[in-house]
Coordinates of C-alpha atoms in Angstrom, one line a residue:
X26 CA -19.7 -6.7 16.7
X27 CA -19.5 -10.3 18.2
X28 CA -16.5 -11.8 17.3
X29 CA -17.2 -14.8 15.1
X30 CA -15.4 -17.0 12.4
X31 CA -16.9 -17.7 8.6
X32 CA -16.9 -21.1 7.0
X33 CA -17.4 -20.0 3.3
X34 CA -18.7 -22.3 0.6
X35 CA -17.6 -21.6 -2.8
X36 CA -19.7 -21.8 -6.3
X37 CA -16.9 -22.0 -8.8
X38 CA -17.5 -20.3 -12.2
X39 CA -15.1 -19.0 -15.4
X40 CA -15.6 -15.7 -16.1
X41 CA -13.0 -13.0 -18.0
X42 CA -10.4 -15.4 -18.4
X43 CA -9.6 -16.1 -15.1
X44 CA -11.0 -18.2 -12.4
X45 CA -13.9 -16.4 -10.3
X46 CA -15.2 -18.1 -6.9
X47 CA -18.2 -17.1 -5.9
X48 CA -18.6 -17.7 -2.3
X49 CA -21.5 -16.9 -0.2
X50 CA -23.1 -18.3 3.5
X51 CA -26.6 -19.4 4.3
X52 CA -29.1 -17.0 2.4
X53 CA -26.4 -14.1 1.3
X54 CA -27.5 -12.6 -1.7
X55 CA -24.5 -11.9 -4.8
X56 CA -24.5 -8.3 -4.4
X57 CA -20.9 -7.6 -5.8
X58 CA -19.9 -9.1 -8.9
X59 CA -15.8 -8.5 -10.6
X60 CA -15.4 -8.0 -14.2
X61 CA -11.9 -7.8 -16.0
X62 CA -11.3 -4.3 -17.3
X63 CA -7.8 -5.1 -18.8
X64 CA -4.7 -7.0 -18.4
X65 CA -1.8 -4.9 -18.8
X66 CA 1.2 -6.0 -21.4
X67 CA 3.8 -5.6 -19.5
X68 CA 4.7 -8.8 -18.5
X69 CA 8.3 -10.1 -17.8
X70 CA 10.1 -13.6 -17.2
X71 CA 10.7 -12.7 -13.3
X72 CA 8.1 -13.7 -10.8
X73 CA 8.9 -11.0 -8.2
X74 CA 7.1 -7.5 -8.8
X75 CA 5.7 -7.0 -5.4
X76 CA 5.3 -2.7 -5.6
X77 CA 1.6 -1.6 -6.2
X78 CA 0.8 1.0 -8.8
X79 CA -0.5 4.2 -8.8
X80 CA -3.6 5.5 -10.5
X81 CA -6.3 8.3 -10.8
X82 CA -7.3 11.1 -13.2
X83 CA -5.5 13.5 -14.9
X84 CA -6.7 16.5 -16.8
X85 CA -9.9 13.9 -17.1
X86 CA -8.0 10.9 -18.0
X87 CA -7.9 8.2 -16.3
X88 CA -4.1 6.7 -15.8
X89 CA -2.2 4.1 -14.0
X90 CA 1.2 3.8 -13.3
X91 CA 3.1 0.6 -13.2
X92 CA 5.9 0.5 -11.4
X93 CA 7.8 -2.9 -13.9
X94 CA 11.0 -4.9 -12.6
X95 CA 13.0 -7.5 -14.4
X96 CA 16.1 -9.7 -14.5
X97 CA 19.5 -7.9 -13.7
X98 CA 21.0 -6.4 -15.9
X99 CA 18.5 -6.1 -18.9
X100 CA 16.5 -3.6 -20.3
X101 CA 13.2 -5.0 -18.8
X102 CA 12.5 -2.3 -15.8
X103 CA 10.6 0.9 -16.1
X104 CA 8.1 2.6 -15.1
X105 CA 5.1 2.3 -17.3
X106 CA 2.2 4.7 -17.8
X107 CA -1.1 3.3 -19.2
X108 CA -4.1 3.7 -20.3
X109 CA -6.7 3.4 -17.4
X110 CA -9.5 2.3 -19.6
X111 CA -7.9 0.1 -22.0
X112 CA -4.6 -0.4 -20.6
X113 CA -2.7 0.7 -23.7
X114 CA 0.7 1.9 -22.8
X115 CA 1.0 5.8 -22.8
X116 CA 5.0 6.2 -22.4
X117 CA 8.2 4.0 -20.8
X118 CA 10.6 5.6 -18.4
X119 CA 13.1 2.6 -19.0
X120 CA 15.6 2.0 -16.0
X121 CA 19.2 1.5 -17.4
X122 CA 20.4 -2.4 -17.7
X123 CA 23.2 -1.8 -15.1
X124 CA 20.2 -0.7 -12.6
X125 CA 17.4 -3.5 -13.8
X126 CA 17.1 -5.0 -10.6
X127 CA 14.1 -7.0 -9.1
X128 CA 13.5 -3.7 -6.9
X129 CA 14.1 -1.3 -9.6
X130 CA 11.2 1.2 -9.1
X131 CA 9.3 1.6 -5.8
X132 CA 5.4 2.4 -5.7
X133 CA 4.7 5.5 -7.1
X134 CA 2.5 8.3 -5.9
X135 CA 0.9 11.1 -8.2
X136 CA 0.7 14.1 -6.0
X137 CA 1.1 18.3 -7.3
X138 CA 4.6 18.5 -5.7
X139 CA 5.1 21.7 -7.0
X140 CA 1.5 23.2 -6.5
X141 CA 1.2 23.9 -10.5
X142 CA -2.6 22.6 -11.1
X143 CA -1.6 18.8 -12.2
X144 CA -0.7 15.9 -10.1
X145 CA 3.4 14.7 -11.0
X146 CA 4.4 10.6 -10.5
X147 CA 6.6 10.0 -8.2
X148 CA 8.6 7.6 -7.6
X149 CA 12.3 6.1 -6.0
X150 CA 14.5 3.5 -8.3
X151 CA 17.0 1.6 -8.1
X152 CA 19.2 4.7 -9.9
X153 CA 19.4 5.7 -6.6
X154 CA 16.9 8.9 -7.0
X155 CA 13.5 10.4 -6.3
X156 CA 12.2 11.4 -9.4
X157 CA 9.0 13.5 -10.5
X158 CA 7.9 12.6 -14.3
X159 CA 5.1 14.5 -15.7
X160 CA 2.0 12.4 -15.7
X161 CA 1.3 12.3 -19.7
X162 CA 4.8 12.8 -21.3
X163 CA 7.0 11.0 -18.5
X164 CA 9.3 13.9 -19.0
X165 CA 11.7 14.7 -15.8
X166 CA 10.5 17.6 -13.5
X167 CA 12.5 16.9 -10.4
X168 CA 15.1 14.6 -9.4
X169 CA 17.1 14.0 -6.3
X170 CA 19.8 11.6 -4.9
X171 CA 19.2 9.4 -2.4
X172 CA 21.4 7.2 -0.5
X173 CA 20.3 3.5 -1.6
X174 CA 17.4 2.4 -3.8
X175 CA 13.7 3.2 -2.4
X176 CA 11.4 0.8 -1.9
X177 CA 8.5 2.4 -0.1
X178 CA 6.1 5.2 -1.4
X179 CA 7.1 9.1 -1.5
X180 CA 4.6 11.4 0.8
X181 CA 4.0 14.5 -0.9
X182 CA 2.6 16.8 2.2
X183 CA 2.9 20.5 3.8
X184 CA 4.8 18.7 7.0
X185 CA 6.9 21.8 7.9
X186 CA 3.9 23.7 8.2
X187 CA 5.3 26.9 5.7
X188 CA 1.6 26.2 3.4
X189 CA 3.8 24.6 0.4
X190 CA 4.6 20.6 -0.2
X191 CA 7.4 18.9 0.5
X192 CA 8.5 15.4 -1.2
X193 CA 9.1 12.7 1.8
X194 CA 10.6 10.0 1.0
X195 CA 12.6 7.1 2.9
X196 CA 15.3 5.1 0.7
X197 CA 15.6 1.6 1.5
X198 CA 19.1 1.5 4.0
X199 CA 16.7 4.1 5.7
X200 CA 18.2 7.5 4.8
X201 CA 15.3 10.0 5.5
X202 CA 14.7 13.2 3.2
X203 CA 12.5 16.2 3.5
X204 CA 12.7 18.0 0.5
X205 CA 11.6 21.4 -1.1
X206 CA 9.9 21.2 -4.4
X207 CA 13.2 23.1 -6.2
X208 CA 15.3 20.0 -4.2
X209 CA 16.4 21.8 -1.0
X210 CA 17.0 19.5 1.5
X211 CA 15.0 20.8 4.6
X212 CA 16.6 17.7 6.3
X213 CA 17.9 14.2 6.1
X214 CA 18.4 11.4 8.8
X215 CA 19.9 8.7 8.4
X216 CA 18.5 5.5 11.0
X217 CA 20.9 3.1 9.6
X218 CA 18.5 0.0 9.0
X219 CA 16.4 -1.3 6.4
X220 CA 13.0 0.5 5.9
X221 CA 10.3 -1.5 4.5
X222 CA 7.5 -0.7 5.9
X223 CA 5.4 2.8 4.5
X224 CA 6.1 6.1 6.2
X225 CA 3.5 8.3 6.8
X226 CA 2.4 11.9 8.1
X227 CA -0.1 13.1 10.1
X228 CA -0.6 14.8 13.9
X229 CA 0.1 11.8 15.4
X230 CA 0.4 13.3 18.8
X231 CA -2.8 15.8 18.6
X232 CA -0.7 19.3 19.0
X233 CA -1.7 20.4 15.6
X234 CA 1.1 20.0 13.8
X235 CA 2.5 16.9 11.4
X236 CA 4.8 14.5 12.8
X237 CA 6.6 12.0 10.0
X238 CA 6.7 8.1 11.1
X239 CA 9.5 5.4 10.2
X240 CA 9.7 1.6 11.0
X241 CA 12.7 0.0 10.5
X242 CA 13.1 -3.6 9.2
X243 CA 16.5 -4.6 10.5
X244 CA 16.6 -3.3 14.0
X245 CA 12.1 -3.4 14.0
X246 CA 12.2 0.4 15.2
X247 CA 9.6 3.2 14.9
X248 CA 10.3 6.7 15.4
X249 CA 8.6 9.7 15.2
X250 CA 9.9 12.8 14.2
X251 CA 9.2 16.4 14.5
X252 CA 9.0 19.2 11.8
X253 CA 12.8 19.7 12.6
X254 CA 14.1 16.5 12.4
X255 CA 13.8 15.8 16.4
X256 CA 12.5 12.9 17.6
X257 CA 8.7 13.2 19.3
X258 CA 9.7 10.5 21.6
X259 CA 12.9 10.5 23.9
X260 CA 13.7 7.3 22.3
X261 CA 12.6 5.1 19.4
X262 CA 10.1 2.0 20.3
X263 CA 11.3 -1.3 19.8
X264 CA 9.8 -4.2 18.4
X265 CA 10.4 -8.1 18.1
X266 CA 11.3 -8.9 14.5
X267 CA 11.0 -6.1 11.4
X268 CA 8.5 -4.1 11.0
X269 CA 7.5 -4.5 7.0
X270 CA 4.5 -3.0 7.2
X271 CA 2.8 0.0 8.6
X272 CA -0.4 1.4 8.4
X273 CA -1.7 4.9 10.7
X274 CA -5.4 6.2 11.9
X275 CA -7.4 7.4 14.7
X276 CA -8.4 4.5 16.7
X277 CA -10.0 6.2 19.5
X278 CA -11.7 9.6 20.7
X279 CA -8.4 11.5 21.7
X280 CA -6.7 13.8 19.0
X281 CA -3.9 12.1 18.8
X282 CA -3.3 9.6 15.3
X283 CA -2.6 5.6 16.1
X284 CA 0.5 3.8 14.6
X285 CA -0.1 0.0 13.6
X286 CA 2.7 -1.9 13.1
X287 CA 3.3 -5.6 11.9
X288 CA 6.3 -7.6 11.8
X289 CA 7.6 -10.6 9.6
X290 CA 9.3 -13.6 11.6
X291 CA 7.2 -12.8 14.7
X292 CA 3.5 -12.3 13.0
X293 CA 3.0 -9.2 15.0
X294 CA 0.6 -6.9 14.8
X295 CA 0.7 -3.8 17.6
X296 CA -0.7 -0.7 18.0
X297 CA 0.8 2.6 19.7
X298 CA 0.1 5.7 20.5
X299 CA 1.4 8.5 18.4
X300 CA 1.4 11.0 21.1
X301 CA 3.6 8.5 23.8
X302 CA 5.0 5.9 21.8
X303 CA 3.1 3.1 24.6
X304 CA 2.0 -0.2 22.8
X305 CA -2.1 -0.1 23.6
X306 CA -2.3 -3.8 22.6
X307 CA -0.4 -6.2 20.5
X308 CA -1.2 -9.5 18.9
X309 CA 0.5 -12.5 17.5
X310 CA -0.4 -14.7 14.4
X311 CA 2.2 -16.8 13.2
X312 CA 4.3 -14.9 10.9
X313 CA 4.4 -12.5 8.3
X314 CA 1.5 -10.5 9.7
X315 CA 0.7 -7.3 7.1
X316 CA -1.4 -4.4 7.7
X317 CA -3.0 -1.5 5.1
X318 CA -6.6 -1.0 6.0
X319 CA -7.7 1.2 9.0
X320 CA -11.2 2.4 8.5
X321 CA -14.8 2.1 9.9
X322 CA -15.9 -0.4 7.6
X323 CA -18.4 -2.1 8.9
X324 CA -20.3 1.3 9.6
X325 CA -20.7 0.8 13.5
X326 CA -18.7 3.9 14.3
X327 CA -16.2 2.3 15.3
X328 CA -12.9 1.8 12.6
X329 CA -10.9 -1.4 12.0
X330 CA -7.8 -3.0 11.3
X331 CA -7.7 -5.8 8.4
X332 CA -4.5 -8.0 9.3
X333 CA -3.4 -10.8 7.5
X334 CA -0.3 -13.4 8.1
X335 CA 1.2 -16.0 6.2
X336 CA -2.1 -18.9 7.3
X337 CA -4.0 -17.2 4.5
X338 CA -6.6 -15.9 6.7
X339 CA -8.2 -12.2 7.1
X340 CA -9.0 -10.8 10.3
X341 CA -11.3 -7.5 11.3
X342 CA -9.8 -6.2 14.3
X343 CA -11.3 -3.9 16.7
X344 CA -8.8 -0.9 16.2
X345 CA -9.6 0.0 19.8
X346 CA -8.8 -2.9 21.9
X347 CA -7.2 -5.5 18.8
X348 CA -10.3 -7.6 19.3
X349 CA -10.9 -10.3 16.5
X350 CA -14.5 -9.8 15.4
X351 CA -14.8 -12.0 12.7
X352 CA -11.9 -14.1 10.8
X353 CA -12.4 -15.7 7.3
X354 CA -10.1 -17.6 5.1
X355 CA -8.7 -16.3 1.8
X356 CA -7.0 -19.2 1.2
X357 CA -6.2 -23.0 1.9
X358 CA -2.8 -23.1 0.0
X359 CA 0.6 -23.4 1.4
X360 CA 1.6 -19.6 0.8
X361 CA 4.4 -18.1 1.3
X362 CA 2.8 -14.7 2.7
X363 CA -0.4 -13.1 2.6
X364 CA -0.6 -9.4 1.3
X365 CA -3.0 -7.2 3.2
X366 CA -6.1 -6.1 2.1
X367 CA -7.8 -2.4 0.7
X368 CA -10.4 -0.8 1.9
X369 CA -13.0 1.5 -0.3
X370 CA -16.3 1.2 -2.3
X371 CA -15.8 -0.4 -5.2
X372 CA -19.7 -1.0 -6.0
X373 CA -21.1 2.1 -5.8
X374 CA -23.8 1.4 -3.1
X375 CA -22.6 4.0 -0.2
X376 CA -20.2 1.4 1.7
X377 CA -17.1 0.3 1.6
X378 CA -15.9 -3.3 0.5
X379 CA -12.1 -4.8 0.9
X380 CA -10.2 -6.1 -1.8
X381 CA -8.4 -8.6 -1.1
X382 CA -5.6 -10.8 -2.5
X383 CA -3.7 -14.0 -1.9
X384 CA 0.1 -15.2 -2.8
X385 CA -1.4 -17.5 -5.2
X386 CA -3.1 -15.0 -7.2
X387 CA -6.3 -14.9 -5.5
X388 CA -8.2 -11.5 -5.9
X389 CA -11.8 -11.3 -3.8
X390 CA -14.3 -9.0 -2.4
X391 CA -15.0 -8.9 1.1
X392 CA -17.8 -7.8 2.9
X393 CA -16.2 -5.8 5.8
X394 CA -19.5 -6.5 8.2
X395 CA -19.5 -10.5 8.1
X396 CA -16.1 -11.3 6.7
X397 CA -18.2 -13.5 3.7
X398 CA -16.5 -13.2 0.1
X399 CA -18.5 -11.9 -2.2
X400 CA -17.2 -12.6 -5.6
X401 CA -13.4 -13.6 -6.4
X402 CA -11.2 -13.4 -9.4
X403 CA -7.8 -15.5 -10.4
X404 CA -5.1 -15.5 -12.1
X405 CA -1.9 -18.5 -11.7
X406 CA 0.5 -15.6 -10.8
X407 CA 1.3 -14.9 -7.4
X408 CA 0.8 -11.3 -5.8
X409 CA 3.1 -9.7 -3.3
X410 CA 1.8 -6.4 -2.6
X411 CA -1.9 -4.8 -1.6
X412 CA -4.2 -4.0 -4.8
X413 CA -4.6 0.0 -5.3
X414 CA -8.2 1.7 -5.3
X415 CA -8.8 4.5 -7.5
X416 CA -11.9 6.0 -9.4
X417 CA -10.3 5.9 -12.9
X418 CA -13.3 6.8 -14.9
X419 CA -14.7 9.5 -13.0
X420 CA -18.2 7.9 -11.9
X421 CA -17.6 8.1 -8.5
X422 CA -16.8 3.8 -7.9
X423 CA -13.6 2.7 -6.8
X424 CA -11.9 0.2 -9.3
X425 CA -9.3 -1.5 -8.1
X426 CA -5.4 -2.6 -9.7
X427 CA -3.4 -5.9 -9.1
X428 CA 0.2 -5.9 -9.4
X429 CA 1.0 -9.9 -10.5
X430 CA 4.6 -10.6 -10.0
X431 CA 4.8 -11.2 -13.6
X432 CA 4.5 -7.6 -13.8
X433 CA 0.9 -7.9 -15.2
X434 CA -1.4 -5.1 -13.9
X435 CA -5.0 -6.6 -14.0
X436 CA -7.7 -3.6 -13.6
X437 CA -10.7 -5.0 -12.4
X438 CA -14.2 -3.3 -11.8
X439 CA -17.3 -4.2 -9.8
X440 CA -20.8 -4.0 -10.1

């Protein structure tokens, strides 16, 4: 694809409460429209939630997890389990006053840990722990210490190779634990830096077994580790600036799984190969750059990075080479980042969309071939973190969940 930039015109229209922009170039046809499902009641007078929730089915319900902060030192921080119909809240797990902090539980994951039949949530808090809760009674099935607070999300994956799960996660002064499901430590590492960006495993050098990748935000670091607890490269990569956000898939025709890091001060985006730890290709745009989507979603065979930065505007880049092949604007405010976009299909029709959102409360849908918005949705709350896709009433469409940083979850659904 040609690389190209859209000037989008906007028809502005109230619909569901919010504000909805629908925006559209030349003879483009409305084929996506958002509706409101619910707006969660889970407010709280803070304006910094930034972790995204989790959601998916469970024994045929469909149920998202909200991972709430609040003010020190009050009872407002939990972790929340609704309804993901009607948004009704199914059970609390309240974090004590003394641990209510504005980073009191990290984004969640449902995974079966302990390979029973039913997906578990899991989730790091700011009691210093790892904790499994059973999806419909929140009751405690695992717990762990940890050395610091997590922020990012736990990996539940076989990464030893020994055909049962292990709980990954990485706390936030970037302590790393591989755990058994009955809490054996397998191993731990501690990197001694800040870890915001989100782990992840996969064979990222092509030998057929998992490797497990950190970033680090203070010393903007990435290693790679082995199944042991070895480093895959002789020495960790370095990067200009913290990495605080991460995002991994196969960019080329090797076997061998890319790494895609971005950084905050420098607005970098770079991407490395798993297998050496080289840098293929690197780019700069301003600052706060922020990856999460790596897919083929324009449907040319060929996948795609969606990188944002802190001027509002989305980019496609051509995972291969870090071309730009189209760029359009999300926003015209004066933000103070940009969280990146998702990537899955939300309408139904066979291809994917993103779903993306601004600091300034902006949700839209983008068409991943031209860039052009397709239908947009806002609310006068900021956003800080990426929306999650998940099919929540089992008919196959993606719908998608905003974390507001009024801890407002707003599920929305296309059409």
């Amino acid at each position: 694809m040609r690389p190209r930039t859209l000037a989008v015109l906007g028809l502005i229209v109230l619909v569901a409460g919010g504000l909805a922009i629908a925006a559209f170039t030349g003879s483009q046809q409305f084929d996506v429209e958002m509706t409101t499902m619910w707006v969660s009641d889970t407010g709280r007078d803070t304006g910094g939630n930034h972790h995204a929730p989790a959601a998916g089915r469970i024994q045929g319900t469909g149920m998202v997890y909200a991972p709430i902060s609040g003010r020190a030192n009050t009872r407002n921080c939990a972790l929340v389990a609704l309804n993901g119909t009607t948004g009704n809240k199914r059970w609390s797990y309240p974090i004590p006053a003394a641990n209510c902090t504005i980073h009191s539980v990290a984004s969640p994951t449902l995974a079966d840990f302990d390979s029973d039949g039913t997906k578990e949530v899991i989730a790091a808090t700011t009691e210093q722990t790892v904790t499994a809760y059973h999806p419909r009674t929140g009751d405690i099935e695992f717990r762990h210490n940890l050395t610091s607070y997590g922020y990012t999300k736990p990996i539940v994956a076989d990464f030893v190779g020994d055909r049962t799960p292990e709980i990954i996660v990485v706390d936030v002064k970037g302590t790393v634990f591989v755990l058994e499901p009955n809490g054996t430590a397998v191993w731990s590492k501690q990197l001694s830096s800040y870890t915001w960006g989100q782990p992840a495993v996969a064979d990222f050098d092509g030998d057929g077994e998992s490797e497990l990748t950190v970033a680090t935000g203070g010393t903007g670091k990435l290693y790679v580790f082995e199944q042991n607890g070895s480093l895959a490269w002789e020495q960790p990569q370095s990067y200009e600036g913290s990495i605080t956000w991460m995002t991994t898939g196969n960019a080329d025709a090797d076997d061998a799984v890319e790494i895609v890091v971005a950084t905050a001060s420098t607005g970098r985006v770079s991407m490395v190969d798993g297998a050496s730890g080289e840098r293929e290709w690197s780019r700069d745009f301003g600052s706060y750059a922020a990856v999460h989507a790596f897919g083929d979603g324009d449907g040319d065979g060929e996948p795609e990075i969606y990188a944002v930065a802190k001027d509002g505007k989305l980019r496609s880049l051509d995972a291969a080479t870090g071309e730009t092949e189209w760029t359009t604007t999300l926003t015209t405010s004066d933000v103070q980042m940009t969280p990146p976009p998702s990537l899955g299909d939300v309408n139904g029709d066979g291809d994917p969309e993103l779903v993306a959102v601004t600091n300034d409360g902006i949700v839209s849908v983008v068409d991943p071939e031209s860039g052009a918005i397709l239908d947009t949705y806002k609310r006068e709350t900021a956003i800080y973190t990426h929306p999650r896709l998940a099919d929540i009433d089992g008919d196959g469409d993606l719908e998608a969940f905003v974390m507001y940083a009024d801890g407002r979850v707003v599920a929305l659904t296309f059409s």
